[in-house]
Amino acid sequence: MNYKKIATGISWVLHPFLLPVYLMAVLLTMTAFSHYPPNVKFYLLWVVALYAIVIPLLSLGVLRSLGRISDYRIDDRRERFLPLLVGAVCYVLCAITIAKIPSAIFLRKFMVAAACCEVLCLVVSFYWKISLHLTGMGAVVALLVVMNVVGVGNMLVPLMVAILCAGALASARLYLGCHNGWQVLAGFCGGFAVSVLAVLFL
């Protein structure tokens, strides 16, 4: 069995760009947000995909063509400033766009939490290499925990799936040699703590 291919596949499937879309899909099908009309659901998914995937990917392409990053994986922490700054701005813009729907305040908080995670990684990357993948997964687990506590839908099964995915992703990143144990742990705990604080106080 080719474990390297499996680890690489897990890293791509659970990439930080994709996690917001996954979580949004869960929210729009398993919570009170499922009562939104189909056109509103499509609008929200499109907005999240635009700001979480499309614009960041285009920005990476531009930065790569300008020679500001040497690789799309951005393994060099010194090259992470601009991509993470773009990501933070995108999530703030996404939160502002979603705020146009008054009943979607929790979804707006979710995007604010994502922006805060980007800022966390940006600051830490000046001094140390933190796992961006696990920061994103820590944020997802945190948001599902908060939803279970406050009773926003039955999120127990998604939470269990997210925890298992976090374990698989951590193992994959370690197996590929992208990070050491402390970098993976710091990413997960940092994403978890920042997201909980952002949702509760922002």
mmCIF file of C-alpha atoms in Angstrom:
data_model
loop_
_atom_site.group_PDB
_atom_site.id
_atom_site.type_symbol
_atom_site.label_atom_id
_atom_site.label_comp_id
_atom_site.label_asym_id
_atom_site.label_seq_id
_atom_site.Cartn_x
_atom_site.Cartn_y
_atom_site.Cartn_z
ATOM 1 C CA MET A 1 0.000 0.000 0.000
ATOM 2 C CA ASN A 2 1.358 3.419 -0.959
ATOM 3 C CA TYR A 3 0.988 5.369 2.275
ATOM 4 C CA LYS A 4 2.540 8.488 0.779
ATOM 5 C CA LYS A 5 -0.242 8.749 -1.817
ATOM 6 C CA ILE A 6 -2.864 8.230 0.899
ATOM 7 C CA ALA A 7 -1.286 10.917 3.096
ATOM 8 C CA THR A 8 -1.061 13.302 0.149
ATOM 9 C CA GLY A 9 -4.694 12.615 -0.752
ATOM 10 C CA ILE A 10 -5.829 13.323 2.812
ATOM 11 C CA SER A 11 -3.864 16.583 2.778
ATOM 12 C CA TRP A 12 -5.588 17.703 -0.423
ATOM 13 C CA VAL A 13 -9.103 16.585 0.536
ATOM 14 C CA LEU A 14 -8.795 18.331 3.911
ATOM 15 C CA HIS A 15 -6.987 21.386 2.556
ATOM 16 C CA PRO A 16 -7.709 24.664 4.418
ATOM 17 C CA PHE A 17 -9.218 26.115 1.221
ATOM 18 C CA LEU A 18 -11.907 23.418 1.190
ATOM 19 C CA LEU A 19 -12.816 23.192 4.881
ATOM 20 C CA PRO A 20 -15.073 26.307 4.930
ATOM 21 C CA VAL A 21 -17.120 24.926 2.031
ATOM 22 C CA TYR A 22 -17.500 21.557 3.770
ATOM 23 C CA LEU A 23 -18.643 23.193 6.999
ATOM 24 C CA MET A 24 -21.015 25.531 5.171
ATOM 25 C CA ALA A 25 -22.582 22.527 3.419
ATOM 26 C CA VAL A 26 -23.119 20.856 6.808
ATOM 27 C CA LEU A 27 -24.669 24.007 8.263
ATOM 28 C CA LEU A 28 -27.042 24.415 5.320
ATOM 29 C CA THR A 29 -28.282 20.820 5.512
ATOM 30 C CA MET A 30 -28.242 19.849 9.205
ATOM 31 C CA THR A 31 -29.167 23.007 11.121
ATOM 32 C CA ALA A 32 -31.864 25.676 11.160
ATOM 33 C CA PHE A 33 -30.153 27.173 8.117
ATOM 34 C CA SER A 34 -31.528 24.235 6.110
ATOM 35 C CA HIS A 35 -34.834 26.130 5.990
ATOM 36 C CA TYR A 36 -33.317 28.807 3.770
ATOM 37 C CA PRO A 37 -34.705 28.847 0.201
ATOM 38 C CA PRO A 38 -32.498 27.015 -2.357
ATOM 39 C CA ASN A 39 -31.424 30.278 -3.988
ATOM 40 C CA VAL A 40 -30.167 31.632 -0.648
ATOM 41 C CA LYS A 41 -28.261 28.399 0.030
ATOM 42 C CA PHE A 42 -26.657 28.577 -3.393
ATOM 43 C CA TYR A 43 -25.751 32.222 -2.823
ATOM 44 C CA LEU A 44 -24.077 31.447 0.506
ATOM 45 C CA LEU A 45 -22.159 28.471 -0.889
ATOM 46 C CA TRP A 46 -21.016 30.502 -3.875
ATOM 47 C CA VAL A 47 -19.874 33.411 -1.687
ATOM 48 C CA VAL A 48 -17.903 31.074 0.583
ATOM 49 C CA ALA A 49 -16.364 29.222 -2.376
ATOM 50 C CA LEU A 50 -15.434 32.533 -4.010
ATOM 51 C CA TYR A 51 -13.657 33.971 -0.978
ATOM 52 C CA ALA A 52 -12.248 30.723 0.468
ATOM 53 C CA ILE A 53 -11.113 28.991 -2.746
ATOM 54 C CA VAL A 54 -11.321 30.995 -5.978
ATOM 55 C CA ILE A 55 -9.719 34.303 -4.949
ATOM 56 C CA PRO A 56 -6.980 32.709 -2.750
ATOM 57 C CA LEU A 57 -6.069 30.293 -5.574
ATOM 58 C CA LEU A 58 -5.890 33.128 -8.094
ATOM 59 C CA SER A 59 -3.739 35.143 -5.697
ATOM 60 C CA LEU A 60 -1.365 32.199 -5.309
ATOM 61 C CA GLY A 61 -1.071 32.016 -9.086
ATOM 62 C CA VAL A 62 -0.248 35.712 -9.285
ATOM 63 C CA LEU A 63 2.284 35.503 -6.446
ATOM 64 C CA ARG A 64 3.910 32.471 -8.059
ATOM 65 C CA SER A 65 4.174 34.250 -11.414
ATOM 66 C CA LEU A 66 5.744 37.261 -9.691
ATOM 67 C CA GLY A 67 8.229 35.043 -7.897
ATOM 68 C CA ARG A 68 6.954 35.969 -4.427
ATOM 69 C CA ILE A 69 6.396 32.303 -3.565
ATOM 70 C CA SER A 70 8.521 29.390 -4.768
ATOM 71 C CA ASP A 71 5.870 26.681 -4.409
ATOM 72 C CA TYR A 72 2.082 26.531 -4.229
ATOM 73 C CA ARG A 73 2.325 24.519 -1.005
ATOM 74 C CA ILE A 74 4.030 27.516 0.665
ATOM 75 C CA ASP A 75 6.220 25.267 2.826
ATOM 76 C CA ASP A 76 8.649 28.112 3.473
ATOM 77 C CA ARG A 77 7.207 30.075 6.406
ATOM 78 C CA ARG A 78 8.966 33.231 5.182
ATOM 79 C CA GLU A 79 6.804 33.191 2.041
ATOM 80 C CA ARG A 80 3.517 32.887 3.907
ATOM 81 C CA PHE A 81 2.911 36.557 4.740
ATOM 82 C CA LEU A 82 1.172 37.670 1.530
ATOM 83 C CA PRO A 83 -0.923 34.492 0.994
ATOM 84 C CA LEU A 84 -2.121 34.597 4.605
ATOM 85 C CA LEU A 85 -2.821 38.329 4.401
ATOM 86 C CA VAL A 86 -4.906 37.768 1.264
ATOM 87 C CA GLY A 87 -6.727 34.934 3.033
ATOM 88 C CA ALA A 88 -7.534 37.080 6.066
ATOM 89 C CA VAL A 89 -8.850 39.912 3.868
ATOM 90 C CA CYS A 90 -10.955 37.448 1.863
ATOM 91 C CA TYR A 91 -12.606 36.058 4.986
ATOM 92 C CA VAL A 92 -13.343 39.562 6.277
ATOM 93 C CA LEU A 93 -14.950 40.440 2.932
ATOM 94 C CA CYS A 94 -16.893 37.174 3.059
ATOM 95 C CA ALA A 95 -18.170 38.033 6.552
ATOM 96 C CA ILE A 96 -19.257 41.478 5.338
ATOM 97 C CA THR A 97 -21.071 39.928 2.362
ATOM 98 C CA ILE A 98 -22.849 37.326 4.504
ATOM 99 C CA ALA A 99 -23.847 40.047 6.994
ATOM 100 C CA LYS A 100 -26.319 41.242 4.349
ATOM 101 C CA ILE A 101 -28.491 38.321 5.511
ATOM 102 C CA PRO A 102 -29.468 39.314 9.100
ATOM 103 C CA SER A 103 -30.459 35.782 10.154
ATOM 104 C CA ALA A 104 -27.041 34.414 9.143
ATOM 105 C CA ILE A 105 -25.177 36.026 12.026
ATOM 106 C CA PHE A 106 -23.593 32.718 13.081
ATOM 107 C CA LEU A 107 -22.310 32.161 9.553
ATOM 108 C CA ARG A 108 -20.741 35.610 9.688
ATOM 109 C CA LYS A 109 -19.064 34.691 12.968
ATOM 110 C CA PHE A 110 -17.704 31.575 11.293
ATOM 111 C CA MET A 111 -15.993 33.693 8.641
ATOM 112 C CA VAL A 112 -14.643 36.120 11.241
ATOM 113 C CA ALA A 113 -13.180 33.142 13.098
ATOM 114 C CA ALA A 114 -11.524 31.972 9.879
ATOM 115 C CA ALA A 115 -10.012 35.440 9.367
ATOM 116 C CA CYS A 116 -8.655 35.372 12.920
ATOM 117 C CA CYS A 117 -7.052 31.982 12.262
ATOM 118 C CA GLU A 118 -5.335 33.414 9.188
ATOM 119 C CA VAL A 119 -4.003 36.306 11.270
ATOM 120 C CA LEU A 120 -2.791 33.867 13.935
ATOM 121 C CA CYS A 121 -0.847 31.860 11.350
ATOM 122 C CA LEU A 122 0.476 35.063 9.775
ATOM 123 C CA VAL A 123 1.894 36.329 13.080
ATOM 124 C CA VAL A 124 3.318 32.964 14.153
ATOM 125 C CA SER A 125 4.933 32.444 10.738
ATOM 126 C CA PHE A 126 7.260 35.385 11.385
ATOM 127 C CA TYR A 127 8.963 33.287 14.041
ATOM 128 C CA TRP A 128 7.982 29.628 13.556
ATOM 129 C CA LYS A 129 6.393 27.216 11.109
ATOM 130 C CA ILE A 130 2.883 26.293 12.218
ATOM 131 C CA SER A 131 0.601 23.790 10.484
ATOM 132 C CA LEU A 132 -1.967 25.678 8.407
ATOM 133 C CA HIS A 133 -3.873 22.437 7.740
ATOM 134 C CA LEU A 134 -4.318 21.674 11.437
ATOM 135 C CA THR A 135 -5.161 25.278 12.262
ATOM 136 C CA GLY A 136 -8.079 25.028 9.843
ATOM 137 C CA MET A 137 -9.153 21.659 11.220
ATOM 138 C CA GLY A 138 -8.915 22.939 14.790
ATOM 139 C CA ALA A 139 -11.231 25.785 13.808
ATOM 140 C CA VAL A 140 -13.761 23.370 12.309
ATOM 141 C CA VAL A 141 -13.776 21.194 15.440
ATOM 142 C CA ALA A 142 -14.139 24.280 17.635
ATOM 143 C CA LEU A 143 -17.138 25.577 15.689
ATOM 144 C CA LEU A 144 -18.852 22.187 15.830
ATOM 145 C CA VAL A 145 -18.221 21.997 19.585
ATOM 146 C CA VAL A 146 -19.753 25.452 20.058
ATOM 147 C CA MET A 147 -22.781 24.460 17.964
ATOM 148 C CA ASN A 148 -23.294 21.349 20.088
ATOM 149 C CA VAL A 149 -23.074 23.374 23.297
ATOM 150 C CA VAL A 150 -25.495 26.106 22.200
ATOM 151 C CA GLY A 151 -27.830 23.647 20.470
ATOM 152 C CA VAL A 152 -27.554 24.834 16.864
ATOM 153 C CA GLY A 153 -28.715 21.562 15.335
ATOM 154 C CA ASN A 154 -27.531 18.040 16.168
ATOM 155 C CA MET A 155 -23.844 18.364 15.404
ATOM 156 C CA LEU A 156 -22.603 15.304 17.335
ATOM 157 C CA VAL A 157 -22.038 13.116 14.258
ATOM 158 C CA PRO A 158 -20.287 15.896 12.255
ATOM 159 C CA LEU A 159 -18.160 16.615 15.338
ATOM 160 C CA MET A 160 -17.079 12.974 15.614
ATOM 161 C CA VAL A 161 -16.264 12.916 11.889
ATOM 162 C CA ALA A 162 -14.272 16.154 12.223
ATOM 163 C CA ILE A 163 -12.247 14.770 15.143
ATOM 164 C CA LEU A 164 -11.424 11.620 13.174
ATOM 165 C CA CYS A 165 -10.470 13.737 10.166
ATOM 166 C CA ALA A 166 -8.244 15.887 12.388
ATOM 167 C CA GLY A 167 -6.419 12.780 13.573
ATOM 168 C CA ALA A 168 -6.017 11.485 10.023
ATOM 169 C CA LEU A 169 -4.798 14.870 8.802
ATOM 170 C CA ALA A 170 -2.279 15.207 11.629
ATOM 171 C CA SER A 171 -0.936 11.722 10.863
ATOM 172 C CA ALA A 172 -0.720 12.581 7.149
ATOM 173 C CA ARG A 173 1.197 15.805 7.724
ATOM 174 C CA LEU A 174 3.618 14.066 10.064
ATOM 175 C CA TYR A 175 4.087 11.129 7.691
ATOM 176 C CA LEU A 176 4.862 13.478 4.793
ATOM 177 C CA GLY A 177 7.446 15.253 6.942
ATOM 178 C CA CYS A 178 5.758 18.628 6.482
ATOM 179 C CA HIS A 179 5.710 19.341 10.223
ATOM 180 C CA ASN A 180 6.835 18.003 13.562
ATOM 181 C CA GLY A 181 4.483 17.097 16.397
ATOM 182 C CA TRP A 182 4.664 20.498 18.091
ATOM 183 C CA GLN A 183 3.809 22.354 14.888
ATOM 184 C CA VAL A 184 0.799 20.113 14.309
ATOM 185 C CA LEU A 185 -0.368 20.412 17.922
ATOM 186 C CA ALA A 186 0.121 24.182 17.969
ATOM 187 C CA GLY A 187 -1.868 24.526 14.749
ATOM 188 C CA PHE A 188 -4.817 22.522 16.034
ATOM 189 C CA CYS A 189 -4.898 24.108 19.502
ATOM 190 C CA GLY A 190 -4.380 27.597 18.076
ATOM 191 C CA GLY A 191 -7.170 27.212 15.532
ATOM 192 C CA PHE A 192 -9.475 25.772 18.184
ATOM 193 C CA ALA A 193 -8.839 28.512 20.761
ATOM 194 C CA VAL A 194 -8.976 31.430 18.322
ATOM 195 C CA SER A 195 -12.222 30.185 16.757
ATOM 196 C CA VAL A 196 -13.971 29.702 20.090
ATOM 197 C CA LEU A 197 -12.953 33.200 21.226
ATOM 198 C CA ALA A 198 -13.960 34.758 17.903
ATOM 199 C CA VAL A 199 -17.397 33.134 17.867
ATOM 200 C CA LEU A 200 -18.110 34.050 21.491
ATOM 201 C CA PHE A 201 -16.817 37.627 21.537
ATOM 202 C CA LEU A 202 -16.709 39.023 17.966
#
